[in-house]
Coordinates of C-alpha atoms in Angstrom, one line a residue:
M122 CA 0.3 0.1 -0.3
N123 CA 1.3 3.2 -0.8
D124 CA 2.4 5.7 2.2
S125 CA 0.3 8.9 1.8
P126 CA -3.4 9.0 -0.1
L127 CA -3.4 10.2 -3.6
Q128 CA -5.3 13.0 -4.8
V129 CA -8.6 13.3 -6.4
L130 CA -9.0 15.5 -9.2
T131 CA -11.4 17.3 -10.8
L132 CA -10.6 19.0 -14.4
P133 CA -12.7 20.7 -17.0
T134 CA -13.5 19.1 -20.3
S135 CA -14.9 19.2 -23.8
P136 CA -17.9 17.2 -25.2
Y137 CA -17.1 15.2 -28.2
P138 CA -20.5 15.1 -30.3
D139 CA -19.9 11.5 -32.1
Q140 CA -19.5 9.2 -29.0
R141 CA -22.9 7.9 -29.2
P142 CA -21.9 3.5 -28.9
G143 CA -23.3 0.5 -31.0
T144 CA -24.1 -2.3 -30.9
N145 CA -20.9 -3.5 -29.5
G146 CA -19.6 0.1 -27.9
L147 CA -18.0 2.9 -29.0
K148 CA -15.2 1.9 -32.2
K149 CA -13.2 4.8 -33.8
K150 CA -9.7 4.5 -35.0
T151 CA -7.0 4.8 -32.6
N152 CA -5.8 7.5 -33.1
V153 CA -8.9 9.7 -32.8
F154 CA -8.9 7.9 -29.3
Q155 CA -4.8 8.9 -29.1
S156 CA -5.5 12.6 -30.7
K157 CA -8.6 14.2 -29.9
K158 CA -8.2 15.8 -26.1
N159 CA -9.9 13.8 -23.4
Y160 CA -11.6 11.7 -25.9
L161 CA -11.0 8.4 -23.9
H162 CA -11.3 10.2 -20.5
N163 CA -14.5 11.5 -21.5
F164 CA -16.5 8.3 -22.7
I165 CA -15.3 6.6 -19.9
Q166 CA -16.7 9.6 -17.1
C167 CA -20.0 8.8 -19.1
I168 CA -19.8 5.1 -18.5
F169 CA -19.4 5.3 -14.3
S170 CA -22.2 8.7 -14.4
S171 CA -24.5 6.5 -15.8
I172 CA -24.5 4.3 -12.8
D173 CA -26.3 5.7 -10.0
L174 CA -23.9 6.9 -7.8
R175 CA -25.0 5.0 -4.9
D176 CA -24.7 1.8 -7.0
R177 CA -21.5 2.9 -7.9
Q178 CA -19.6 3.2 -4.5
G179 CA -17.4 0.3 -3.3
S180 CA -18.6 -1.5 -5.9
T181 CA -16.8 -3.9 -8.4
V182 CA -15.9 -3.3 -12.4
V183 CA -14.3 -6.5 -14.3
V184 CA -11.7 -4.6 -17.0
G185 CA -9.9 -6.7 -19.6
G186 CA -9.1 -6.1 -23.5
D187 CA -8.5 -7.9 -26.3
G188 CA -5.0 -7.1 -26.4
R189 CA -4.7 -4.7 -29.4
Y190 CA -2.6 -1.0 -29.6
F191 CA -3.2 1.1 -26.7
N192 CA -4.9 -1.6 -24.6
S193 CA -2.3 -1.5 -21.8
T194 CA -2.7 2.5 -21.5
A195 CA -6.5 2.6 -21.9
I196 CA -6.9 0.5 -18.6
R197 CA -4.5 2.7 -16.2
V198 CA -6.9 5.6 -17.7
I199 CA -9.8 3.0 -16.3
V200 CA -8.2 2.6 -13.1
Q201 CA -7.7 6.0 -12.4
M202 CA -10.9 7.3 -12.8
A203 CA -12.9 4.6 -11.4
A204 CA -10.9 5.2 -7.9
A205 CA -11.9 8.4 -8.6
N206 CA -15.4 7.9 -9.4
G207 CA -16.2 6.1 -6.1
V208 CA -15.5 2.1 -7.8
G209 CA -14.0 0.2 -4.7
R210 CA -12.3 -2.4 -6.9
V211 CA -11.4 -3.5 -10.5
V212 CA -10.6 -7.2 -11.5
I213 CA -8.5 -6.7 -14.0
G214 CA -6.8 -10.1 -16.7
Q215 CA -3.3 -9.9 -16.5
N216 CA -1.2 -8.0 -18.4
G217 CA -4.7 -6.0 -19.8
I218 CA -5.5 -9.4 -21.2
M219 CA -9.6 -11.0 -20.9
S220 CA -11.8 -12.3 -24.0
T221 CA -14.8 -10.9 -24.3
P222 CA -16.9 -14.1 -22.8
A223 CA -14.4 -14.2 -20.1
V224 CA -15.5 -10.6 -18.7
S225 CA -18.8 -11.6 -18.7
C226 CA -18.3 -14.8 -16.8
V227 CA -16.1 -13.0 -14.4
I228 CA -18.6 -10.2 -13.8
R229 CA -21.5 -12.6 -13.1
K230 CA -19.7 -14.8 -10.6
I231 CA -18.3 -12.1 -8.6
K232 CA -21.3 -10.0 -8.7
A233 CA -20.0 -7.1 -10.2
I234 CA -21.7 -4.3 -11.3
G235 CA -20.2 -4.4 -14.5
G236 CA -16.8 -4.6 -17.1
I237 CA -15.6 -2.5 -19.2
I238 CA -14.0 -4.7 -22.4
L239 CA -11.4 -2.6 -24.6
T240 CA -12.2 -4.3 -28.4
A241 CA -12.9 -3.3 -31.8
S242 CA -14.2 -6.8 -31.9
H243 CA -12.0 -8.4 -35.2
S244 CA -11.4 -5.4 -36.7
P245 CA -7.6 -4.4 -37.3
G246 CA -5.1 -3.3 -34.6
G247 CA -2.1 -1.1 -34.6
P248 CA -1.6 2.8 -34.6
D249 CA -3.6 2.9 -38.1
G250 CA -6.3 0.3 -36.9
D251 CA -9.5 0.2 -34.8
F252 CA -10.1 1.4 -30.9
G253 CA -13.1 0.7 -29.2
I254 CA -14.7 0.3 -25.2
K255 CA -18.0 -1.5 -24.2
F256 CA -19.6 -1.5 -21.4
N257 CA -21.4 -4.9 -19.9
S258 CA -24.2 -5.3 -17.6
A259 CA -24.1 -6.6 -14.3
N260 CA -25.7 -9.7 -16.2
G261 CA -22.4 -10.1 -17.8
G262 CA -23.7 -8.5 -21.2
P263 CA -24.1 -5.8 -23.7
A264 CA -25.3 -3.1 -21.7
P265 CA -28.9 -2.3 -23.1
E266 CA -29.9 0.8 -25.3
A267 CA -31.8 2.4 -22.6
V268 CA -28.0 2.5 -20.4
T269 CA -26.5 3.3 -24.0
N270 CA -28.9 6.1 -24.8
K271 CA -27.7 7.7 -21.3
I272 CA -24.3 7.4 -21.9
F273 CA -24.0 8.6 -24.9
Q274 CA -26.6 11.6 -23.5
L275 CA -23.9 12.2 -21.1
S276 CA -21.4 12.6 -23.5
R277 CA -22.7 15.5 -25.1
T278 CA -22.5 17.6 -22.6
I279 CA -20.1 16.5 -20.1
E280 CA -17.6 19.4 -18.5
E281 CA -15.6 17.2 -16.1
F282 CA -14.7 14.2 -15.1
A283 CA -12.7 12.6 -11.8
I284 CA -9.2 11.2 -12.3
C285 CA -6.7 10.2 -9.8
P286 CA -3.6 10.8 -12.0
E287 CA -1.4 9.8 -9.6
L288 CA -2.1 5.8 -9.3
R289 CA -0.1 3.5 -11.0
V290 CA -1.2 0.0 -11.4
D291 CA 1.4 -2.9 -12.4
L292 CA -0.9 -4.7 -15.2
G293 CA 2.0 -7.8 -14.8
T294 CA 2.3 -9.3 -11.7
I295 CA -0.8 -11.8 -10.1
G296 CA -1.9 -10.5 -6.9
K297 CA -3.9 -7.4 -4.8
Q298 CA -2.5 -4.0 -5.3
S299 CA -4.1 -1.8 -2.6
F300 CA -4.1 2.8 -2.9
D301 CA -5.6 5.3 -0.2
L302 CA -6.9 7.8 -1.6
E303 CA -8.0 11.4 0.1
N304 CA -11.3 12.1 1.7
K305 CA -12.0 7.8 1.0
F306 CA -12.2 5.9 4.5
K307 CA -11.5 2.9 2.8
P308 CA -8.4 1.7 0.5
F309 CA -9.2 1.7 -3.7
T310 CA -8.0 -2.5 -4.8
V311 CA -6.6 -3.8 -7.7
E312 CA -6.9 -6.8 -8.7
I313 CA -4.6 -8.1 -11.4
V314 CA -6.2 -11.9 -12.1
D315 CA -5.1 -14.9 -14.3
P316 CA -7.4 -14.1 -17.1
V317 CA -7.5 -18.0 -18.2
E318 CA -8.9 -19.6 -14.6
S319 CA -12.9 -18.8 -14.4
Y320 CA -13.6 -18.8 -17.1
A321 CA -11.7 -22.1 -17.7
N322 CA -13.6 -23.8 -14.4
S323 CA -17.5 -22.5 -15.7
L324 CA -16.0 -24.7 -19.0
R325 CA -15.5 -27.9 -16.6
N326 CA -18.9 -27.6 -15.4
I327 CA -20.3 -27.4 -19.2
F328 CA -18.6 -30.3 -20.7
D329 CA -16.8 -33.1 -20.0
F330 CA -13.3 -32.8 -20.3
A331 CA -12.7 -36.2 -19.9
V332 CA -14.5 -37.0 -23.1
L333 CA -12.9 -34.3 -24.3
K334 CA -9.6 -35.5 -23.5
E335 CA -10.1 -38.8 -24.8
L336 CA -11.0 -37.6 -28.8
L337 CA -8.1 -35.2 -28.7
S338 CA -5.4 -37.6 -26.9
G339 CA -6.9 -40.9 -26.6
D340 CA -5.3 -43.6 -29.0
N341 CA -7.6 -42.6 -31.4
H342 CA -7.6 -39.2 -31.1
I343 CA -8.6 -36.6 -34.2
Q344 CA -6.2 -34.3 -35.5
I345 CA -7.5 -30.6 -35.0
R346 CA -6.1 -27.5 -36.0
L347 CA -7.5 -24.1 -34.2
D348 CA -6.2 -21.1 -35.1
A349 CA -6.2 -17.9 -32.8
M350 CA -5.2 -15.3 -35.1
H351 CA -3.1 -13.2 -32.4
G352 CA -6.5 -12.4 -30.8
V353 CA -7.1 -12.9 -27.2
T354 CA -8.6 -16.0 -27.6
G355 CA -4.1 -18.1 -27.6
P356 CA -4.3 -18.2 -24.4
Y357 CA -7.0 -20.1 -23.8
V358 CA -6.7 -22.2 -26.1
K359 CA -3.0 -23.3 -25.6
K360 CA -4.4 -23.7 -21.9
I361 CA -7.1 -25.7 -22.2
L362 CA -7.1 -27.5 -26.1
C363 CA -3.2 -28.0 -25.3
E364 CA -2.2 -28.5 -21.8
E365 CA -5.4 -29.4 -20.2
L366 CA -7.4 -31.5 -23.0
G367 CA -4.3 -32.9 -24.6
S368 CA -3.9 -31.8 -28.3
P369 CA -0.9 -31.1 -29.2
A370 CA 1.2 -28.2 -29.0
N371 CA 1.6 -27.6 -32.9
S372 CA -2.2 -27.6 -33.2
A373 CA -2.5 -24.2 -32.2
I374 CA -1.4 -21.6 -34.0
N375 CA -1.0 -17.6 -33.7
C376 CA -1.9 -18.2 -30.5
V377 CA 0.2 -15.2 -28.8
P378 CA -1.7 -12.2 -29.0
L379 CA -0.4 -9.2 -30.6
E380 CA -0.9 -5.4 -30.5
N381 CA -1.4 -5.3 -34.6
F382 CA -2.5 -8.9 -34.6
G383 CA 0.6 -9.5 -36.5
G384 CA -0.8 -6.8 -39.4
C385 CA -3.7 -9.3 -40.6
H386 CA -7.6 -8.4 -40.2
P387 CA -8.4 -10.9 -37.0
E388 CA -11.6 -12.5 -38.1
P389 CA -12.9 -15.4 -39.0
S390 CA -14.2 -15.8 -41.9
L391 CA -13.4 -17.8 -45.4
I392 CA -11.1 -15.0 -46.4
H393 CA -9.4 -13.8 -43.5
A394 CA -8.3 -16.9 -42.3
S395 CA -7.1 -18.5 -45.1
D396 CA -4.4 -19.2 -44.1
L397 CA -5.9 -22.3 -41.9
V398 CA -8.3 -23.3 -44.9
E399 CA -5.3 -23.7 -46.8
T400 CA -4.2 -25.9 -44.5
M401 CA -7.1 -28.0 -44.2
K402 CA -7.4 -28.5 -47.2
S403 CA -4.8 -31.0 -47.4
G404 CA -6.6 -33.5 -45.2
Q405 CA -4.4 -33.3 -42.7
Y406 CA -6.6 -32.3 -40.2
D407 CA -10.2 -33.6 -38.6
F408 CA -11.6 -30.7 -37.0
G409 CA -10.6 -26.7 -37.4
A410 CA -11.4 -23.3 -36.2
A411 CA -10.9 -19.9 -36.3
F412 CA -11.3 -17.6 -33.0
D413 CA -11.6 -13.0 -34.0
G414 CA -9.9 -10.7 -31.4
D415 CA -12.1 -11.1 -28.7
G416 CA -12.5 -14.4 -28.8
D417 CA -16.2 -13.8 -29.2
R418 CA -16.6 -14.9 -32.9
N419 CA -16.0 -18.9 -34.5
M420 CA -15.3 -20.2 -37.4
I421 CA -16.2 -24.0 -37.9
L422 CA -14.5 -26.4 -40.7
G423 CA -14.2 -29.5 -41.3
K424 CA -11.5 -32.4 -43.4
H425 CA -10.6 -30.6 -46.7
G426 CA -11.8 -27.5 -45.9
F427 CA -15.4 -28.0 -45.4
F428 CA -17.2 -24.8 -44.4
V429 CA -20.1 -24.6 -41.6
N430 CA -22.2 -21.4 -42.3
P431 CA -22.2 -19.9 -39.0
S432 CA -26.1 -20.6 -39.7
D433 CA -25.9 -24.0 -40.0
S434 CA -24.0 -24.4 -36.9
V435 CA -26.3 -23.1 -34.7
A436 CA -28.5 -25.3 -36.3
V437 CA -26.8 -28.8 -35.5
L438 CA -25.8 -27.6 -32.3
A439 CA -29.6 -27.3 -31.5
A440 CA -30.1 -30.7 -33.6
N441 CA -27.6 -32.2 -30.6
I442 CA -27.4 -30.1 -27.8
F443 CA -27.6 -33.3 -25.6
C444 CA -24.8 -33.6 -26.7
I445 CA -23.5 -31.2 -23.9
P446 CA -24.0 -32.3 -20.3
Y447 CA -24.8 -28.7 -19.0
F448 CA -28.2 -29.3 -21.0
Q449 CA -28.3 -32.5 -20.2
H450 CA -28.7 -31.6 -16.4
T451 CA -30.8 -28.0 -17.2
G452 CA -32.8 -28.9 -19.9
V453 CA -33.6 -26.3 -23.5
R454 CA -35.6 -23.4 -22.3
G455 CA -35.5 -22.0 -25.7
F456 CA -33.7 -21.3 -28.9
A457 CA -32.7 -17.9 -30.6
R458 CA -31.6 -15.8 -33.8
S459 CA -30.9 -12.5 -35.1
M460 CA -33.3 -12.2 -37.6
P461 CA -30.8 -11.5 -40.6
T462 CA -29.1 -15.4 -39.5
S463 CA -30.7 -17.9 -42.1
A464 CA -34.3 -20.3 -40.7
A465 CA -31.8 -23.2 -40.4
L466 CA -32.7 -23.0 -36.3
D467 CA -36.4 -22.9 -36.9
M468 CA -36.4 -26.2 -38.9
V469 CA -34.7 -27.5 -35.7
A470 CA -37.4 -25.7 -33.1
K471 CA -39.9 -26.8 -35.3
A472 CA -39.8 -30.3 -35.0
T473 CA -38.2 -30.3 -31.4
K474 CA -41.1 -28.3 -30.5
I475 CA -39.1 -25.8 -28.6
Q476 CA -39.8 -22.1 -28.7
L477 CA -37.7 -20.0 -31.1
Y478 CA -37.0 -16.1 -30.6
E479 CA -36.9 -14.1 -34.0
T480 CA -34.5 -11.1 -32.7
P481 CA -32.8 -7.7 -34.0
T482 CA -29.2 -7.7 -34.8
G483 CA -27.5 -7.4 -31.2
W484 CA -26.6 -9.8 -28.5
R485 CA -28.3 -7.7 -26.1
F486 CA -31.4 -8.8 -27.2
F487 CA -31.0 -12.5 -26.3
G488 CA -29.1 -11.5 -22.9
S489 CA -32.7 -10.4 -22.3
L490 CA -34.1 -13.2 -22.9
M491 CA -32.1 -15.5 -21.4
D492 CA -32.4 -13.7 -18.3
A493 CA -35.9 -14.3 -17.9
G494 CA -35.5 -17.8 -18.4
R495 CA -36.7 -18.6 -22.0
L496 CA -33.7 -19.1 -23.7
S497 CA -30.5 -21.7 -23.7
L498 CA -28.8 -21.5 -27.6
C499 CA -28.5 -19.0 -29.7
G500 CA -27.1 -18.0 -32.7
E501 CA -26.0 -15.2 -35.0
E502 CA -25.2 -15.5 -38.8
S503 CA -22.1 -12.6 -38.2
F504 CA -19.8 -15.8 -36.8
G505 CA -21.5 -15.8 -33.3
T506 CA -23.0 -19.3 -31.0
G507 CA -23.5 -19.1 -27.5
S508 CA -25.8 -20.2 -24.5
D509 CA -27.3 -18.8 -21.3
Y510 CA -24.3 -19.7 -18.6
I511 CA -22.9 -16.2 -19.7
R512 CA -24.2 -13.2 -22.0
E513 CA -22.0 -12.6 -24.9
K514 CA -21.0 -15.1 -27.6
D515 CA -18.3 -17.7 -27.1
G516 CA -16.0 -18.7 -29.9
L517 CA -14.4 -21.3 -27.7
W518 CA -17.4 -22.3 -25.9
A519 CA -18.6 -23.2 -29.6
V520 CA -15.7 -25.4 -30.3
L521 CA -16.0 -27.2 -27.7
A522 CA -18.9 -27.7 -28.3
W523 CA -18.5 -29.2 -31.8
L524 CA -15.9 -31.1 -30.3
S525 CA -18.6 -33.1 -28.0
I526 CA -20.7 -33.5 -31.0
L527 CA -18.1 -35.3 -32.6
A528 CA -16.7 -37.3 -29.9
V529 CA -20.8 -38.9 -29.2
R530 CA -21.5 -39.5 -33.0
R531 CA -18.0 -40.5 -34.0
Q532 CA -19.1 -38.9 -37.7
S533 CA -17.1 -36.0 -39.1
V534 CA -17.8 -32.8 -39.3
E535 CA -19.2 -33.2 -43.4
D536 CA -21.3 -36.1 -42.3
I537 CA -22.4 -34.4 -39.0
M538 CA -23.4 -31.7 -41.9
T539 CA -24.7 -33.3 -44.3
D540 CA -27.0 -35.4 -42.4
H541 CA -28.7 -32.5 -40.6
W542 CA -29.5 -31.2 -44.0
R543 CA -31.3 -34.7 -45.1
T544 CA -32.9 -34.5 -41.8
Y545 CA -34.1 -30.8 -41.6
G546 CA -33.6 -29.6 -45.3
R547 CA -31.3 -27.3 -46.3
N548 CA -30.8 -23.3 -46.2
Y549 CA -28.4 -22.0 -48.7
Y550 CA -27.3 -18.8 -47.4
T551 CA -25.0 -16.0 -48.3
R552 CA -24.2 -11.9 -47.6
F553 CA -23.3 -9.4 -49.4
D554 CA -22.2 -6.2 -47.6
Y555 CA -22.2 -3.2 -49.9
E556 CA -19.1 -0.4 -47.9
E557 CA -18.9 3.1 -47.7
V558 CA -21.8 3.7 -50.1
D559 CA -23.7 6.9 -49.8
L560 CA -25.6 7.3 -46.9
D561 CA -28.5 9.6 -48.9
A562 CA -28.3 7.3 -51.5
A563 CA -28.6 4.0 -49.2
V564 CA -31.8 5.3 -47.2
E565 CA -33.9 6.2 -50.8
M566 CA -33.5 3.0 -51.6
M567 CA -34.6 1.6 -48.1
L568 CA -36.6 4.5 -48.1
D569 CA -38.4 3.0 -51.4
L570 CA -38.1 -0.2 -50.9
E571 CA -40.3 0.0 -47.5
L572 CA -42.6 1.7 -49.7
M573 CA -42.7 -1.2 -52.3
F574 CA -43.4 -3.6 -49.8
S575 CA -46.0 -2.1 -48.0
D576 CA -47.9 -2.3 -50.9
R577 CA -50.9 -4.4 -51.0
A578 CA -50.4 -5.6 -54.4
F579 CA -46.6 -6.5 -53.7
I580 CA -48.0 -9.6 -51.6
G581 CA -48.8 -12.7 -53.6
Q582 CA -46.4 -10.9 -56.3
V583 CA -44.8 -14.3 -58.5
F584 CA -41.3 -13.7 -59.8
T585 CA -40.7 -16.0 -62.1
M586 CA -36.6 -17.6 -62.8
G587 CA -36.3 -20.0 -65.7
E588 CA -38.5 -23.0 -64.1
K589 CA -38.8 -21.6 -60.4
K590 CA -41.3 -19.3 -59.0
Y591 CA -40.8 -17.3 -56.4
Q592 CA -44.6 -16.0 -54.7
V593 CA -44.4 -13.5 -51.9
E594 CA -45.9 -14.4 -48.6
A595 CA -45.3 -11.5 -46.7
A596 CA -43.2 -8.3 -46.4
D597 CA -42.4 -6.0 -44.4
S598 CA -39.9 -3.4 -41.8
F599 CA -38.8 -6.1 -39.0
E600 CA -40.2 -4.5 -35.3
Y601 CA -39.5 -6.8 -32.5
S602 CA -41.2 -6.5 -29.3
D603 CA -39.8 -8.3 -26.4
P604 CA -41.6 -10.7 -24.8
V605 CA -39.8 -9.9 -21.3
D606 CA -40.1 -6.1 -21.1
G607 CA -43.0 -5.1 -23.5
T608 CA -39.6 -2.5 -25.4
I609 CA -40.7 -2.1 -29.0
S610 CA -37.6 -2.2 -31.7
R611 CA -38.4 -0.8 -35.4
N612 CA -36.9 -0.4 -38.4
Q613 CA -34.7 -3.8 -37.7
G614 CA -34.4 -4.2 -41.6
L615 CA -36.4 -4.8 -44.4
R616 CA -37.6 -8.7 -44.9
I617 CA -39.9 -10.7 -48.3
I618 CA -40.5 -14.2 -47.0
F619 CA -41.4 -16.0 -49.7
K620 CA -43.8 -18.8 -49.8
G621 CA -41.6 -22.3 -49.0
G622 CA -39.4 -20.2 -46.7
S623 CA -36.6 -18.4 -48.6
R624 CA -35.9 -15.4 -47.6
I625 CA -35.1 -11.9 -49.0
I626 CA -33.2 -9.5 -46.7
F627 CA -31.8 -5.4 -46.3
R628 CA -30.7 -4.0 -43.8
L629 CA -28.8 -0.5 -43.4
S630 CA -26.1 -1.0 -41.0
G631 CA -23.7 1.3 -40.2
T632 CA -23.4 5.3 -40.2
D633 CA -20.3 6.8 -39.9
S634 CA -18.1 9.7 -41.6
F635 CA -17.2 7.2 -43.9
G636 CA -21.1 6.5 -45.4
A637 CA -22.8 4.0 -44.6
T638 CA -23.3 0.0 -45.4
V639 CA -25.8 -1.9 -46.4
R640 CA -26.2 -5.7 -46.8
L641 CA -28.1 -8.3 -48.5
Y642 CA -29.0 -11.5 -47.3
I643 CA -30.2 -14.4 -48.9
D644 CA -31.7 -17.6 -47.4
S645 CA -33.1 -20.3 -50.1
Y646 CA -34.7 -22.8 -48.4
E647 CA -34.6 -26.4 -49.8
R648 CA -36.6 -29.5 -49.1
D649 CA -35.9 -31.5 -51.9
I650 CA -33.0 -34.0 -51.2
N651 CA -31.8 -33.9 -54.8
K652 CA -30.5 -30.7 -53.8
L653 CA -28.7 -30.3 -51.2
F654 CA -25.4 -30.7 -52.9
Q655 CA -25.4 -27.3 -54.9
D656 CA -22.7 -24.9 -55.2
P657 CA -24.4 -22.3 -52.7
Q658 CA -23.7 -19.6 -54.7
V659 CA -25.3 -21.5 -58.1
A660 CA -28.4 -22.0 -55.7
L661 CA -28.7 -18.8 -54.6
A662 CA -28.2 -17.0 -57.6
E663 CA -31.9 -16.7 -58.6
L664 CA -32.6 -15.0 -55.6
V665 CA -29.8 -12.6 -56.1
T666 CA -31.5 -11.5 -59.2
I667 CA -34.7 -10.9 -57.8
A668 CA -33.1 -8.6 -55.1
L669 CA -30.8 -6.7 -57.3
Q670 CA -33.4 -6.6 -59.8
L671 CA -35.6 -5.2 -56.6
S672 CA -33.3 -2.5 -55.2
Q673 CA -31.6 -1.8 -58.1
I674 CA -28.6 -1.1 -55.1
H675 CA -25.9 -1.2 -57.9
E676 CA -27.4 1.4 -60.0
R677 CA -28.5 3.3 -57.1
T678 CA -25.0 3.2 -55.2
G679 CA -22.6 3.2 -58.4
R680 CA -21.4 0.1 -57.2
R681 CA -20.9 -2.6 -59.7
G682 CA -20.7 -5.1 -56.7
P683 CA -20.4 -6.0 -52.7
T684 CA -17.3 -5.2 -51.2
V685 CA -17.4 -8.4 -49.1
I686 CA -19.4 -12.0 -49.9
T687 CA -19.9 -13.8 -47.1

C-alpha cells in the first residue's frame, strides 16, 4: 500500500458529438482516442456517470481487453478514473488481457456492477487500426439500449471528469494492489487475475473434459487445427485445449496476442482465415476453427476445408444439444437467432417443439431472454454462437460444443452436416456487404423498398426465374416486441418472405464519416433431397437476381458489386 493518500482531481473538459455507442460499444480509429484531447476520458466518465452513485460507491468493476494497440494505456486511465469515481475494486486480466466471454463470466461470478471491455472485435489493430470501448452490465451482457442512450446523452453535455492521476497500477503481477485515496475511508483495490482460470472452471462444469480429452489425445484421437489469429483467445486455447485436453502444442497456431494481430484482420472468415482454410484442404486435420480478436466469434471447418456456415452451425448445435452435459442437467428453455440469420435453426425448433425467438441484431436481445429464463442457445450469421451460462457469444464454447458432438457421434464434420440437411432441409445462405456507400442514396433506396413492400399488391406477386417461381408470402419492416419487458424495436431491416421459406433481407447496418453499409442477405430453403448439395452461389443465384432487380442497389450506389461476400 502506498504511504501517502493519492490526490483525486476534477478536471474540466469539452464534449464530443460522436460518442454514441453502437451494438458493440464505441469503436473509432485508434488515433481518435490518442489525438483528441480527453476523448477517452470523456467516454469513461460517461460510463461511470451512467451508474447511480449509490450503486457505484464501493462496487466492483471488471476490466479486460483483446490486447490490441492502446489497450494497456487505456486500462491505466480507466483504473485512475474508477478510483476517483468511487469504485471500490477493479478486477483486471493479467497484462490487461481477458476475452469478451471471460469478462462476462467473471462479472457474473463475482457479482460485479459491470465491466469495461477494450476491443474493436474483429477489426484490425495497431496505430492505424481500430480501437473500441464496450460497457457490459451486471448480468455480464452488453449494456441495454437505455444505458447506452444515457451514456450518449451524458457525452453531449459533459463538462468535467474525475481522475486520480498519480495512481500507478502494475498490470503484469497477479495479486492485489491497494491504494489510499484522499477523503476515502477504505482503500481502493486493484486485483490482477489469471484471465483464463475462472472462465476455464465454468467450461469444466459445462462439458465433459474426460470425453474431450479422449477425443483429442486418446488412442483414436482426431487431429485438430485452431487459429487464434493473434487475438485474445490464444492463451485460452493453449491452456484448455493443449495443456488440459491434450491436443498437441502445434495444433494451435497464432496464439500469442499481438497489438496489431500480426498485421492481419482478426476475423474468422474464409477470407481472413485463408491460411487455415488452405491448411485444412490438405486433409491432414479432421477439425479446424478460427477465432476473432476478442474471442467471441468462431468459424468451424471440417476435413478438406469443409465450411460450416454460421447459421448452420447453431442449428447443428441445437439438433445435438444433449451431447453437451450442461443441457442434460438444465434442459432446454428456448432457441433464438437474429433476424438476418438463416432460418435453419427454425427447422430444428419446429421439429423439437422448442420455442424459437427471432430478434434484432445485437447480443443484448438474447441476454434479456436468458435473464428471464426463456433461452438456452442462440446464434447469429456473423460467426457468433453462445448459450445462457454467460451473456456474450463465445467462440471457444462453440468449438468445445462441436467437439462434444464429434465425440458422441463419431462422425466427421461433413457427415454430421449432411445428415442434418437430409433431416431438416438446407438453407443456402449468403450475405453481400456494400460498404462506405453514399448515406443519402442508401436511405433513399431503403425508403423506396419499404414503400414497395407496403403496397398490398406486392403480397402474392410471383417472380419467375427459369422453371422456378417465387411467390411473395409476406413483406415488412421487421420490428421486435421484447416478450420480457414489452420494449419495441422498430426499423430492424426489410424482409421479403416467400412461400416455402426462402427470404431476402435488406438492412442499413452502420453509418459513420465514411458513409453507410448496406447488407443484403439471401436465405434459400431447399427440401428436395436431390438439391441439397449444390454450389451455394449457384443455388442462390435466382434470389440474388430478384434482390438486385428490386433494389437497383448497383445503380443507386454506383457499385458494380458488393465490397464483401460472406
